[in-house]
Amino acid sequence: MRYLFLIALCFPLLATAQNKPQKRTCRILYLNPPPNAPTKLFLFDGTASQEVELPEMNFSDVYQIAGGDTNVHLLPGAVLKPEEIPAGAPAGRLPAVITDFYIVVSGDPANKVVPVQFQIIDAGSEKFKRGQMMWYNLTGNAVGGQLGSQKLAIKGQSRAIIDSPAKGEEDFDVNLSYVIQGDPQFHPICQTKWVHDPRSRMVMFVYGGAQNTTPQIAGFKDFRSAPEKTE
């Protein structure tokens, strides 16, 4: 009976451990920042704050944050609890099912707390694998063309994932165009060669294109030497 009693005491502890939200990973990028944009801010995940970098030309280091269904905020300084968050601070909803994600920051001069806004992009490895390319079209124009062995066709304000455009670490041909609404012609964006890295996930952004100007394309490698710990 004594052993049964000890086992019964262990059951609540096991349940608590299994229900404890796991940590998750994220990387941060400041896409096309304006002059004098902040290069560091504090990320609050509902339980703790940590200082994070906002790099322009590559992804940040990998940050670990708390799991669970929560809101995340970018703040000018550290806070200890949600009640300390300044009103109007940039925020994003983070569902518990997202375990790996990107925070893509852009400028927002109207925000008086910090002059930024951000999007959360699900980057879970079950959806986005090494060698693949994730495209985010932030313009209102459809974009398409040939990327090595793969075709790209992505509407405005949408996302698409394509398989590896080449087999190994090698060059592949790129020929991309965009379509202006109401104009049946294809307008060229670029015709060139890129290098494929089968070890990395590649995140591509199409942005700009205001007043029918040619959109710009920026790509960023997400290479990780080993899986991140989530415990």
CSV table of C-alpha atoms in Angstrom, one decimal:
chain,number,residue,atom,x,y,z
A,1,MET,CA,0.0,0.0,0.0
A,2,ARG,CA,2.9,2.3,0.8
A,3,TYR,CA,4.2,2.0,-2.8
A,4,LEU,CA,0.8,2.6,-4.3
A,5,PHE,CA,0.6,5.8,-2.2
A,6,LEU,CA,3.9,7.0,-3.5
A,7,ILE,CA,3.0,6.3,-7.1
A,8,ALA,CA,-0.3,8.2,-6.6
A,9,LEU,CA,1.7,11.2,-5.3
A,10,CYS,CA,3.8,11.1,-8.4
A,11,PHE,CA,0.8,11.3,-10.8
A,12,PRO,CA,0.1,15.1,-10.3
A,13,LEU,CA,3.8,15.9,-10.7
A,14,LEU,CA,4.0,13.9,-14.0
A,15,ALA,CA,0.8,15.7,-15.3
A,16,THR,CA,2.3,19.1,-14.4
A,17,ALA,CA,5.5,18.3,-16.3
A,18,GLN,CA,3.7,17.1,-19.4
A,19,ASN,CA,1.3,20.1,-19.4
A,20,LYS,CA,4.1,22.6,-18.9
A,21,PRO,CA,4.4,24.7,-22.1
A,22,GLN,CA,7.6,24.0,-24.0
A,23,LYS,CA,9.9,26.7,-25.1
A,24,ARG,CA,10.1,27.7,-28.8
A,25,THR,CA,12.5,29.4,-31.1
A,26,CYS,CA,12.4,32.5,-33.2
A,27,ARG,CA,14.7,34.7,-35.3
A,28,ILE,CA,14.2,38.4,-36.1
A,29,LEU,CA,14.7,40.5,-39.2
A,30,TYR,CA,14.2,44.3,-39.7
A,31,LEU,CA,13.1,44.5,-43.4
A,32,ASN,CA,14.2,47.7,-45.2
A,33,PRO,CA,14.6,49.9,-42.0
A,34,PRO,CA,14.5,53.7,-42.3
A,35,PRO,CA,17.4,55.9,-41.2
A,36,ASN,CA,17.9,56.0,-37.4
A,37,ALA,CA,15.8,52.8,-36.9
A,38,PRO,CA,16.4,51.0,-33.6
A,39,THR,CA,18.9,48.1,-33.8
A,40,LYS,CA,17.9,46.6,-30.4
A,41,LEU,CA,14.6,46.3,-28.5
A,42,PHE,CA,13.2,44.1,-25.7
A,43,LEU,CA,11.0,41.1,-26.5
A,44,PHE,CA,8.4,40.3,-23.9
A,45,ASP,CA,6.7,36.9,-24.2
A,46,GLY,CA,4.2,37.1,-21.4
A,47,THR,CA,6.5,35.8,-18.8
A,48,ALA,CA,10.0,37.4,-19.3
A,49,SER,CA,11.8,40.1,-21.3
A,50,GLN,CA,15.1,39.7,-23.2
A,51,GLU,CA,17.1,42.1,-25.3
A,52,VAL,CA,17.0,41.2,-29.0
A,53,GLU,CA,18.8,42.5,-32.1
A,54,LEU,CA,17.0,43.8,-35.1
A,55,PRO,CA,19.5,43.2,-38.0
A,56,GLU,CA,18.8,44.4,-41.5
A,57,MET,CA,21.0,42.2,-43.7
A,58,ASN,CA,20.5,38.8,-42.0
A,59,PHE,CA,18.5,37.0,-39.4
A,60,SER,CA,19.3,37.5,-35.7
A,61,ASP,CA,20.6,34.8,-33.5
A,62,VAL,CA,18.1,32.1,-32.5
A,63,TYR,CA,16.1,33.3,-29.4
A,64,GLN,CA,14.1,31.0,-27.1
A,65,ILE,CA,10.9,32.2,-25.6
A,66,ALA,CA,8.1,30.7,-23.5
A,67,GLY,CA,5.6,28.3,-25.0
A,68,GLY,CA,1.8,28.4,-24.8
A,69,ASP,CA,-0.8,30.7,-26.3
A,70,THR,CA,0.4,34.3,-25.7
A,71,ASN,CA,1.0,37.8,-27.0
A,72,VAL,CA,4.5,39.0,-27.7
A,73,HIS,CA,5.6,42.6,-27.6
A,74,LEU,CA,8.6,44.7,-28.7
A,75,LEU,CA,9.4,47.3,-26.1
A,76,PRO,CA,11.9,50.0,-25.4
A,77,GLY,CA,12.9,48.4,-22.1
A,78,ALA,CA,12.4,45.3,-20.0
A,79,VAL,CA,9.2,44.6,-18.2
A,80,LEU,CA,8.4,41.9,-15.6
A,81,LYS,CA,4.7,41.4,-16.1
A,82,PRO,CA,2.0,42.3,-18.7
A,83,GLU,CA,0.6,45.2,-16.6
A,84,GLU,CA,3.9,47.1,-17.2
A,85,ILE,CA,3.5,47.0,-21.0
A,86,PRO,CA,3.1,50.6,-22.3
A,87,ALA,CA,-0.2,51.2,-24.1
A,88,GLY,CA,0.2,50.9,-27.9
A,89,ALA,CA,3.4,48.9,-27.9
A,90,PRO,CA,3.8,46.7,-31.0
A,91,ALA,CA,2.2,43.3,-30.3
A,92,GLY,CA,1.5,40.0,-32.1
A,93,ARG,CA,-0.6,37.0,-31.2
A,94,LEU,CA,1.3,33.8,-30.9
A,95,PRO,CA,-0.7,30.6,-30.9
A,96,ALA,CA,0.6,27.6,-28.9
A,97,VAL,CA,0.8,25.5,-32.0
A,98,ILE,CA,3.6,27.7,-33.4
A,99,THR,CA,6.9,26.4,-32.1
A,100,ASP,CA,9.4,28.1,-34.5
A,101,PHE,CA,8.8,31.4,-36.1
A,102,TYR,CA,10.2,34.6,-37.6
A,103,ILE,CA,9.5,38.1,-36.4
A,104,VAL,CA,9.7,40.4,-39.4
A,105,VAL,CA,9.9,44.0,-38.3
A,106,SER,CA,9.1,47.1,-40.4
A,107,GLY,CA,9.0,50.8,-39.6
A,108,ASP,CA,5.9,52.5,-38.1
A,109,PRO,CA,6.7,56.2,-37.3
A,110,ALA,CA,3.2,56.7,-36.0
A,111,ASN,CA,3.9,54.4,-33.0
A,112,LYS,CA,5.0,56.5,-30.1
A,113,VAL,CA,6.3,53.7,-27.9
A,114,VAL,CA,8.7,52.3,-30.5
A,115,PRO,CA,8.5,53.2,-34.2
A,116,VAL,CA,8.0,49.7,-35.5
A,117,GLN,CA,5.4,47.1,-36.3
A,118,PHE,CA,5.9,43.4,-36.9
A,119,GLN,CA,4.5,40.2,-38.4
A,120,ILE,CA,4.9,36.7,-37.0
A,121,ILE,CA,5.7,34.0,-39.6
A,122,ASP,CA,5.3,30.4,-38.8
A,123,ALA,CA,8.5,28.6,-39.7
A,124,GLY,CA,7.9,25.2,-38.2
A,125,SER,CA,10.2,22.5,-39.7
A,126,GLU,CA,7.2,20.3,-40.5
A,127,LYS,CA,6.1,23.0,-43.0
A,128,PHE,CA,9.4,24.6,-44.0
A,129,LYS,CA,12.3,22.3,-44.6
A,130,ARG,CA,16.0,22.8,-45.4
A,131,GLY,CA,16.6,23.5,-49.1
A,132,GLN,CA,13.1,25.0,-49.6
A,133,MET,CA,12.3,28.6,-50.2
A,134,MET,CA,9.5,30.5,-48.4
A,135,TRP,CA,8.3,33.5,-50.4
A,136,TYR,CA,6.4,36.4,-48.9
A,137,ASN,CA,4.9,38.9,-51.4
A,138,LEU,CA,4.3,42.1,-49.5
A,139,THR,CA,3.2,44.0,-52.6
A,140,GLY,CA,-0.2,44.1,-54.3
A,141,ASN,CA,1.2,42.7,-57.5
A,142,ALA,CA,1.3,39.0,-58.6
A,143,VAL,CA,4.8,37.7,-59.1
A,144,GLY,CA,6.0,34.6,-60.9
A,145,GLY,CA,8.6,33.0,-63.0
A,146,GLN,CA,11.2,30.3,-63.0
A,147,LEU,CA,13.6,29.4,-60.1
A,148,GLY,CA,15.9,26.7,-61.3
A,149,SER,CA,13.7,23.5,-61.6
A,150,GLN,CA,10.8,25.1,-59.8
A,151,LYS,CA,8.1,27.6,-60.9
A,152,LEU,CA,6.9,30.4,-58.7
A,153,ALA,CA,3.4,31.9,-58.9
A,154,ILE,CA,2.4,34.0,-56.0
A,155,LYS,CA,-0.4,36.5,-55.6
A,156,GLY,CA,-0.1,39.9,-54.0
A,157,GLN,CA,-0.1,39.9,-50.2
A,158,SER,CA,0.4,36.2,-49.9
A,159,ARG,CA,2.9,33.4,-49.0
A,160,ALA,CA,4.2,30.4,-50.9
A,161,ILE,CA,6.7,27.6,-50.2
A,162,ILE,CA,8.5,26.0,-53.1
A,163,ASP,CA,10.8,22.9,-53.1
A,164,SER,CA,14.5,23.1,-53.7
A,165,PRO,CA,15.3,24.8,-57.0
A,166,ALA,CA,18.5,22.8,-57.4
A,167,LYS,CA,19.9,19.5,-56.2
A,168,GLY,CA,23.1,20.5,-54.5
A,169,GLU,CA,25.2,23.6,-53.7
A,170,GLU,CA,25.1,25.0,-57.2
A,171,ASP,CA,24.0,28.0,-59.3
A,172,PHE,CA,20.4,28.0,-60.7
A,173,ASP,CA,18.7,30.3,-63.2
A,174,VAL,CA,16.3,33.0,-62.0
A,175,ASN,CA,13.8,34.7,-64.2
A,176,LEU,CA,11.1,36.7,-62.4
A,177,SER,CA,8.4,39.1,-63.5
A,178,TYR,CA,5.4,40.9,-62.0
A,179,VAL,CA,1.9,41.8,-63.2
A,180,ILE,CA,0.3,45.2,-62.5
A,181,GLN,CA,-3.4,45.0,-61.9
A,182,GLY,CA,-5.3,45.8,-65.1
A,183,ASP,CA,-2.2,45.4,-67.3
A,184,PRO,CA,-1.9,41.9,-69.0
A,185,GLN,CA,1.8,42.4,-69.7
A,186,PHE,CA,4.6,40.8,-67.7
A,187,HIS,CA,7.1,43.3,-66.3
A,188,PRO,CA,10.6,42.0,-65.5
A,189,ILE,CA,12.1,42.1,-62.1
A,190,CYS,CA,15.3,40.2,-62.6
A,191,GLN,CA,17.0,37.6,-64.8
A,192,THR,CA,20.2,36.3,-63.1
A,193,LYS,CA,21.7,33.3,-61.2
A,194,TRP,CA,21.5,32.5,-57.5
A,195,VAL,CA,23.4,29.9,-55.4
A,196,HIS,CA,21.4,27.2,-53.8
A,197,ASP,CA,22.4,26.0,-50.3
A,198,PRO,CA,20.7,22.7,-49.5
A,199,ARG,CA,21.6,23.1,-45.8
A,200,SER,CA,19.6,26.2,-45.3
A,201,ARG,CA,16.0,27.4,-45.4
A,202,MET,CA,15.7,30.5,-47.6
A,203,VAL,CA,13.2,33.2,-46.8
A,204,MET,CA,12.4,35.6,-49.7
A,205,PHE,CA,10.5,38.9,-49.5
A,206,VAL,CA,9.0,40.9,-52.4
A,207,TYR,CA,8.4,44.5,-51.3
A,208,GLY,CA,8.2,48.0,-52.6
A,209,GLY,CA,6.4,48.3,-55.9
A,210,ALA,CA,4.5,51.5,-55.0
A,211,GLN,CA,3.0,53.5,-57.8
A,212,ASN,CA,3.8,50.7,-60.3
A,213,THR,CA,7.5,50.8,-59.7
A,214,THR,CA,9.5,47.6,-59.9
A,215,PRO,CA,9.2,45.5,-56.7
A,216,GLN,CA,12.4,44.7,-54.9
A,217,ILE,CA,13.5,41.2,-53.7
A,218,ALA,CA,15.5,40.4,-50.6
A,219,GLY,CA,16.5,36.9,-49.5
A,220,PHE,CA,17.8,35.6,-46.2
A,221,LYS,CA,19.3,32.2,-45.3
A,222,ASP,CA,18.2,30.5,-42.1
A,223,PHE,CA,21.1,28.0,-41.5
A,224,ARG,CA,21.1,26.2,-38.2
A,225,SER,CA,24.0,23.7,-37.4
A,226,ALA,CA,21.9,21.6,-35.1
A,227,PRO,CA,18.2,21.4,-34.0
A,228,GLU,CA,17.4,23.8,-31.2
A,229,LYS,CA,16.5,22.5,-27.8
A,230,THR,CA,12.9,23.0,-26.9
A,231,GLU,CA,12.9,21.9,-23.3
